[in-house]
Amino acid sequence: MTSTEIGTGTAQAAGGGKKGEALGYEQARDELIEVVRRLEAGGTTLEESLALWERGEELAAVCRTWLEGARRRLDAALAEEDQEAGGDEA
């Protein structure tokens, strides 16, 4: 299943990607992993660390948006399934 199949919309990239470029869940997650790796490795200036942290926050928000959309779709599908099952018993 692709991120476009589970999200309810697109999340906009800010910072590292092109302005207005939509990020899928997997792309945002992979970039977030790389940001965390770079921060944990150290060796960056304070300014670079702050920029990485800000980018990480943006990427985490993109991931959160995709996951919330997926949760809403799953909840809706389960509710529909419950309604159908309830209708069969009546």
XYZ file of C-alpha atoms in Angstrom:
90
model
C 0.000 0.000 0.000
C 1.457 3.381 -0.932
C 1.297 6.531 1.134
C -1.121 8.081 -1.354
C -3.505 5.219 -0.701
C -3.515 5.708 3.065
C -3.417 9.484 3.400
C -6.403 11.755 3.144
C -4.432 14.529 1.499
C -0.904 15.564 0.832
C 1.460 17.063 3.316
C 3.670 19.862 2.103
C 7.408 19.656 2.452
C 9.185 22.549 4.031
C 12.872 23.143 4.103
C 14.855 20.272 2.589
C 12.718 19.604 -0.467
C 11.529 21.867 -3.227
C 9.002 24.467 -2.111
C 5.503 22.970 -2.316
C 6.752 19.440 -3.003
C 4.388 16.852 -1.509
C 6.063 14.240 0.677
C 4.761 10.733 1.037
C 4.930 8.965 4.379
C 7.881 6.751 3.480
C 9.896 9.639 2.038
C 9.283 11.799 5.129
C 10.087 8.891 7.458
C 13.323 8.071 5.661
C 14.434 11.701 5.685
C 13.534 11.960 9.384
C 15.671 8.900 10.140
C 18.594 10.552 8.354
C 18.081 13.823 10.269
C 18.099 11.950 13.586
C 21.210 10.019 12.552
C 23.038 13.247 11.723
C 21.993 14.879 14.997
C 23.053 11.850 17.039
C 26.406 11.651 15.233
C 27.262 15.175 16.331
C 29.940 17.217 14.655
C 27.538 19.884 13.417
C 27.545 23.532 14.350
C 24.834 24.935 16.575
C 23.203 26.574 13.557
C 23.265 23.308 11.580
C 21.891 21.389 14.562
C 19.026 23.856 14.950
C 18.218 23.635 11.240
C 18.244 19.830 11.428
C 16.019 19.860 14.512
C 13.531 22.190 12.802
C 13.493 19.965 9.725
C 12.962 16.937 11.942
C 9.943 18.602 13.547
C 8.494 19.337 10.098
C 9.055 15.770 8.948
C 7.530 14.352 12.134
C 4.432 16.477 11.485
C 4.201 15.123 7.925
C 4.436 11.544 9.235
C 1.849 12.276 11.914
C -0.551 13.657 9.268
C -0.223 10.510 7.146
C -0.667 8.210 10.149
C -3.725 10.119 11.383
C -5.249 9.833 7.904
C -4.559 6.108 7.853
C -6.117 5.725 11.318
C -9.281 7.560 10.187
C -9.578 5.307 7.144
C -9.103 2.162 9.239
C -11.641 3.340 11.808
C -14.156 4.102 9.051
C -13.625 0.683 7.445
C -14.032 -1.087 10.796
C -17.174 0.898 11.594
C -18.620 0.000 8.195
C -17.758 -3.661 8.764
C -19.451 -3.565 12.188
C -22.583 -2.024 10.658
C -22.702 -4.687 7.963
C -22.233 -7.450 10.538
C -24.954 -5.945 12.722
C -27.319 -5.800 9.754
C -26.806 -9.503 9.035
C -27.873 -10.465 12.564
C -31.127 -8.488 12.517
